[in-house]
Coordinates of N, CA and C in Angstrom, one line a residue:
M1 N 120.6 102.8 98.5 CA 119.6 103.9 98.6 C 118.3 103.3 98.9
P2 N 117.6 103.9 99.9 CA 116.3 103.4 100.3 C 115.2 103.6 99.2
T3 N 114.3 102.6 99.1 CA 113.2 102.7 98.2 C 112.2 103.7 98.7
Q4 N 111.3 104.1 97.8 CA 110.2 105.0 98.3 C 109.3 104.4 99.3
D5 N 109.1 103.1 99.2 CA 108.3 102.4 100.2 C 109.0 102.4 101.6
T6 N 110.3 102.3 101.6 CA 111.1 102.3 102.8 C 111.0 103.7 103.4
K7 N 111.1 104.7 102.6 CA 111.0 106.1 103.1 C 109.6 106.4 103.7
N8 N 108.6 105.9 102.9 CA 107.2 106.1 103.4 C 107.0 105.4 104.8
L9 N 107.5 104.2 104.9 CA 107.4 103.5 106.2 C 108.1 104.3 107.3
E10 N 109.2 104.8 107.0 CA 109.9 105.6 108.1 C 109.1 106.9 108.5
V11 N 108.4 107.5 107.5 CA 107.6 108.6 107.8 C 106.4 108.2 108.7
I12 N 105.8 107.1 108.3 CA 104.6 106.6 109.1 C 105.1 106.2 110.5
Q13 N 106.2 105.5 110.6 CA 106.7 105.1 112.0 C 107.0 106.3 112.8
E14 N 107.6 107.3 112.3 CA 107.9 108.5 113.1 C 106.6 109.2 113.5
Y15 N 105.7 109.4 112.5 CA 104.4 110.0 112.8 C 103.7 109.3 113.9
F16 N 103.5 108.0 113.8 CA 102.7 107.2 114.7 C 103.4 107.2 116.1
T17 N 104.7 107.1 116.2 CA 105.4 107.2 117.5 C 105.1 108.5 118.1
E18 N 105.3 109.6 117.4 CA 105.2 110.9 117.9 C 103.7 111.3 118.2
Y19 N 102.9 111.1 117.3 CA 101.5 111.6 117.4 C 100.7 110.7 118.4
W20 N 100.6 109.4 118.2 CA 99.8 108.6 119.0 C 100.6 108.1 120.2
G21 N 101.9 107.8 120.1 CA 102.7 107.3 121.2 C 103.1 108.3 122.2
K22 N 103.6 109.5 121.8 CA 104.0 110.5 122.7 C 103.1 111.7 122.8
G23 N 102.0 111.7 122.0 CA 101.0 112.8 122.1 C 101.6 114.1 121.6
N24 N 102.5 114.1 120.6 CA 103.1 115.3 120.1 C 102.4 115.8 118.9
P25 N 101.5 116.8 119.0 CA 100.8 117.3 117.8 C 101.6 118.0 116.8
D26 N 102.8 118.5 117.2 CA 103.6 119.3 116.3 C 104.2 118.4 115.2
I27 N 104.2 117.1 115.3 CA 104.7 116.2 114.2 C 103.8 116.3 113.0
V28 N 102.6 116.8 113.1 CA 101.7 117.0 112.0 C 102.3 118.0 111.0
D29 N 102.9 119.1 111.6 CA 103.5 120.1 110.7 C 104.7 119.6 109.9
K30 N 105.4 118.6 110.5 CA 106.6 118.1 109.9 C 106.3 117.0 108.8
L31 N 105.3 116.2 109.1 CA 105.1 115.0 108.3 C 103.8 114.9 107.5
C32 N 102.9 115.9 107.6 CA 101.6 115.8 107.0 C 101.5 117.0 106.0
A33 N 100.8 116.7 104.9 CA 100.5 117.7 103.8 C 99.5 118.7 104.4
D34 N 99.5 119.9 103.8 CA 98.6 120.9 104.2 C 97.1 120.5 104.1
N35 N 96.8 119.6 103.2 CA 95.4 119.1 103.0 C 95.2 117.8 103.7
F36 N 95.9 117.5 104.7 CA 95.9 116.3 105.5 C 94.5 116.1 106.1
V37 N 94.0 114.8 106.0 CA 92.7 114.4 106.6 C 93.0 113.2 107.5
I38 N 92.5 113.3 108.7 CA 92.5 112.2 109.7 C 91.1 111.8 110.0
N39 N 90.8 110.5 109.8 CA 89.4 110.1 109.9 C 89.3 108.8 110.7
Y40 N 88.7 108.8 111.9 CA 88.4 107.6 112.7 C 86.9 107.7 112.9
P41 N 86.2 106.6 112.8 CA 84.7 106.6 112.9 C 84.2 107.2 114.2
I42 N 84.8 106.9 115.3 CA 84.3 107.5 116.5 C 84.4 109.0 116.6
H43 N 85.5 109.5 116.0 CA 85.8 111.0 116.0 C 85.2 111.7 114.8
G44 N 85.1 111.0 113.7 CA 84.7 111.7 112.4 C 85.9 112.3 111.7
P45 N 85.8 112.7 110.5 CA 86.9 113.2 109.7 C 87.3 114.6 110.2
R46 N 88.6 114.9 110.2 CA 89.1 116.2 110.6 C 90.0 116.6 109.4
Y47 N 89.7 117.8 108.9 CA 90.4 118.3 107.7 C 91.4 119.3 108.1
G48 N 92.6 119.2 107.6 CA 93.7 120.1 107.8 C 94.5 119.8 109.1
K49 N 95.7 120.4 109.1 CA 96.7 120.2 110.1 C 96.2 120.6 111.5
E50 N 95.6 121.8 111.5 CA 95.1 122.4 112.8 C 94.0 121.5 113.5
N51 N 93.1 121.0 112.6 CA 92.1 120.2 113.1 C 92.6 118.8 113.6
A52 N 93.7 118.3 112.9 CA 94.3 117.1 113.4 C 94.9 117.3 114.8
K53 N 95.6 118.4 114.9 CA 96.2 118.7 116.3 C 95.1 118.8 117.3
K54 N 94.0 119.5 117.0 CA 92.9 119.7 117.9 C 92.3 118.3 118.3
M55 N 92.2 117.4 117.3 CA 91.7 116.1 117.6 C 92.5 115.4 118.7
L56 N 93.9 115.5 118.6 CA 94.7 114.9 119.5 C 94.5 115.4 120.9
S57 N 94.4 116.8 121.0 CA 94.2 117.4 122.3 C 92.9 117.0 122.9
E58 N 91.8 116.8 122.1 CA 90.5 116.4 122.6 C 90.6 114.9 123.0
F59 N 91.4 114.1 122.3 CA 91.5 112.7 122.7 C 92.2 112.6 124.0
K60 N 93.2 113.4 124.2 CA 94.0 113.4 125.5 C 93.0 113.9 126.7
E61 N 92.2 114.9 126.4 CA 91.3 115.4 127.4 C 90.3 114.3 127.8
A62 N 89.7 113.6 126.7 CA 88.8 112.6 127.0 C 89.4 111.5 127.8
R63 N 90.6 111.1 127.5 CA 91.3 110.1 128.3 C 91.4 110.5 129.7
R64 N 91.8 111.7 130.0 CA 92.0 112.2 131.3 C 90.7 112.2 132.1
S65 N 89.6 112.6 131.4 CA 88.3 112.6 132.1 C 87.8 111.2 132.4
I66 N 88.1 110.3 131.5 CA 87.7 108.9 131.8 C 88.5 108.4 133.0
Q67 N 89.8 108.6 133.0 CA 90.6 108.1 134.1 C 90.1 108.7 135.4
N68 N 89.6 109.9 135.4 CA 89.2 110.6 136.7 C 87.7 110.5 136.9
S69 N 87.0 109.7 136.1 CA 85.6 109.8 136.2 C 85.1 109.2 137.5
Q70 N 84.0 109.7 137.9 CA 83.3 109.2 139.1 C 81.8 109.0 138.7
R71 N 81.1 108.3 139.4 CA 79.7 108.0 139.1 C 78.8 109.1 139.6
F72 N 78.1 109.7 138.6 CA 77.1 110.7 138.9 C 75.9 110.4 138.2
G73 N 74.7 110.7 138.7 CA 73.5 110.5 138.0 C 73.1 109.1 137.8
A74 N 72.2 108.8 136.8 CA 71.6 107.5 136.7 C 72.4 106.6 135.7
L75 N 73.7 106.4 136.0 CA 74.5 105.5 135.1 C 74.2 104.1 135.4
E76 N 74.1 103.2 134.4 CA 73.8 101.8 134.7 C 75.0 101.1 135.3
K77 N 76.2 101.5 134.9 CA 77.4 100.8 135.4 C 78.4 101.8 135.8
G78 N 79.0 101.6 137.0 CA 80.0 102.5 137.5 C 81.4 102.2 136.9
N79 N 82.4 103.0 137.2 CA 83.8 102.7 136.8 C 84.3 101.5 137.5
T80 N 84.7 100.5 136.7 CA 85.2 99.2 137.3 C 86.7 99.2 137.5
G81 N 87.4 100.2 136.9 CA 88.9 100.2 137.0 C 89.6 99.2 136.2
K82 N 88.8 98.4 135.4 CA 89.5 97.4 134.6 C 90.1 98.0 133.3
R83 N 91.1 97.4 132.8 CA 91.7 97.8 131.6 C 90.9 97.3 130.4
M84 N 90.9 98.1 129.3 CA 90.2 97.6 128.1 C 91.2 97.4 127.0
Y85 N 90.9 96.4 126.2 CA 91.8 96.2 125.0 C 91.0 96.0 123.8
F86 N 91.4 96.7 122.7 CA 90.7 96.4 121.5 C 91.7 96.8 120.4
S87 N 91.5 96.3 119.2 CA 92.4 96.5 118.1 C 91.8 97.4 117.1
G88 N 92.6 97.7 116.1 CA 92.1 98.6 115.1 C 93.1 98.5 113.9
T89 N 92.7 99.1 112.8 CA 93.6 99.2 111.6 C 93.7 100.6 111.1
T90 N 94.8 101.0 110.7 CA 95.0 102.4 110.2 C 95.6 102.3 108.8
I91 N 95.1 103.0 107.9 CA 95.6 103.1 106.5 C 96.1 104.5 106.3
F92 N 97.3 104.6 105.8 CA 97.9 105.9 105.5 C 98.1 106.0 104.0
T93 N 97.8 107.2 103.5 CA 98.1 107.6 102.1 C 99.1 108.7 102.1
L94 N 100.2 108.5 101.4 CA 101.3 109.5 101.3 C 101.4 110.0 99.9
K95 N 101.8 111.2 99.7 CA 102.1 111.8 98.4 C 103.3 112.7 98.6
D96 N 104.3 112.5 97.8 CA 105.5 113.3 97.8 C 106.2 113.3 99.2
G97 N 106.1 112.1 99.8 CA 106.8 111.9 101.1 C 106.0 112.5 102.3
L98 N 104.8 113.0 102.1 CA 104.0 113.5 103.2 C 102.7 112.7 103.3
I99 N 102.2 112.6 104.6 CA 100.9 111.9 104.8 C 99.8 112.9 104.4
V100 N 98.9 112.4 103.5 CA 97.8 113.2 103.1 C 96.5 112.6 103.7
D101 N 96.5 111.4 104.2 CA 95.3 110.8 104.7 C 95.7 109.7 105.7
E102 N 95.0 109.7 106.9 CA 95.1 108.7 107.9 C 93.6 108.3 108.2
T103 N 93.3 107.0 107.8 CA 92.0 106.5 108.0 C 92.1 105.3 108.9
G104 N 91.4 105.3 110.0 CA 91.4 104.2 111.0 C 90.1 103.6 111.3
E105 N 90.2 102.4 111.8 CA 89.0 101.7 112.2 C 89.3 101.2 113.6
E106 N 88.6 101.6 114.6 CA 88.8 101.1 116.0 C 87.7 100.1 116.2
A107 N 88.0 99.0 116.8 CA 87.0 98.0 117.1 C 86.1 98.4 118.2
A108 N 85.3 99.4 117.9 CA 84.4 100.0 118.9 C 83.4 99.0 119.5
L109 N 82.9 98.1 118.7 CA 82.0 97.0 119.2 C 82.7 96.3 120.3
T110 N 84.0 95.9 120.2 CA 84.7 95.2 121.2 C 84.8 96.0 122.5
A111 N 85.1 97.3 122.3 CA 85.2 98.2 123.4 C 83.8 98.3 124.2
L112 N 82.8 98.4 123.4 CA 81.4 98.5 124.1 C 81.1 97.2 124.8
Q113 N 81.5 96.0 124.2 CA 81.3 94.8 124.9 C 82.1 94.7 126.2
Q114 N 83.3 95.1 126.2 CA 84.1 95.1 127.4 C 83.5 96.0 128.5
L115 N 82.9 97.1 128.0 CA 82.3 98.0 129.0 C 80.9 97.4 129.5
G116 N 80.5 96.3 128.9 CA 79.2 95.8 129.3 C 78.0 96.5 128.7
L117 N 78.2 97.3 127.7 CA 77.1 98.1 127.1 C 76.5 97.3 126.0
V118 N 77.2 96.4 125.4 CA 76.7 95.5 124.4 C 77.0 94.1 124.8
Q119 N 76.1 93.2 124.7 CA 76.3 91.8 125.1 C 77.3 91.1 124.2
Q120 N 78.2 90.3 124.9 CA 79.1 89.4 124.1 C 78.4 88.4 123.3
P121 N 78.9 88.0 122.2 CA 78.2 87.0 121.3 C 78.1 85.6 122.0
N122 N 79.0 85.3 122.9 CA 78.9 84.0 123.6 C 79.2 84.2 125.0
P123 N 78.2 84.7 125.8 CA 78.4 85.0 127.2 C 79.1 83.8 127.9
G124 N 80.0 84.1 128.8 CA 80.8 83.1 129.5 C 82.0 82.6 128.7
R125 N 82.2 83.0 127.5 CA 83.3 82.6 126.7 C 84.0 83.8 126.1
E126 N 84.2 84.8 127.0 CA 84.8 86.1 126.5 C 86.3 85.8 126.2
V127 N 86.8 86.7 125.4 CA 88.3 86.6 125.0 C 89.1 87.0 126.3
K128 N 90.1 86.2 126.5 CA 91.0 86.4 127.6 C 92.3 86.9 127.0
Y129 N 93.0 87.8 127.6 CA 94.2 88.4 127.1 C 95.4 87.8 127.9
L130 N 96.4 87.4 127.3 CA 97.5 86.8 127.9 C 98.3 87.6 128.9
H131 N 98.2 88.9 128.7 CA 99.0 89.8 129.5 C 98.3 90.3 130.7
E132 N 97.1 89.8 131.0 CA 96.3 90.2 132.2 C 96.7 89.4 133.4

């Protein structure tokens, strides 16, 4: 018989695969509590299932607009077409087998450095990624 920790891990894996991996907002109805809160610093906290679904659709829209962006106006740097990589940490809180809280931290500073908007700490010694 699986332990509660094993069951919780299965819930988190299914949620993460469906919500973030496949972009399926309906998984929120299945695996999250009614009082679910999703909070990432860049996006701010979103309270309730409907707001969590809305955040995903906004995230997908932002991604699409970034992919299709063109240079207009007085931008300092144009689209380079380079891939960005940054890490993050997500902490889930579950109660009675449902996710009640998802709090994440995206390494926003790393993203800004890769975009050239914030100077690297050691110019000329940037992190190189093995899969590039």
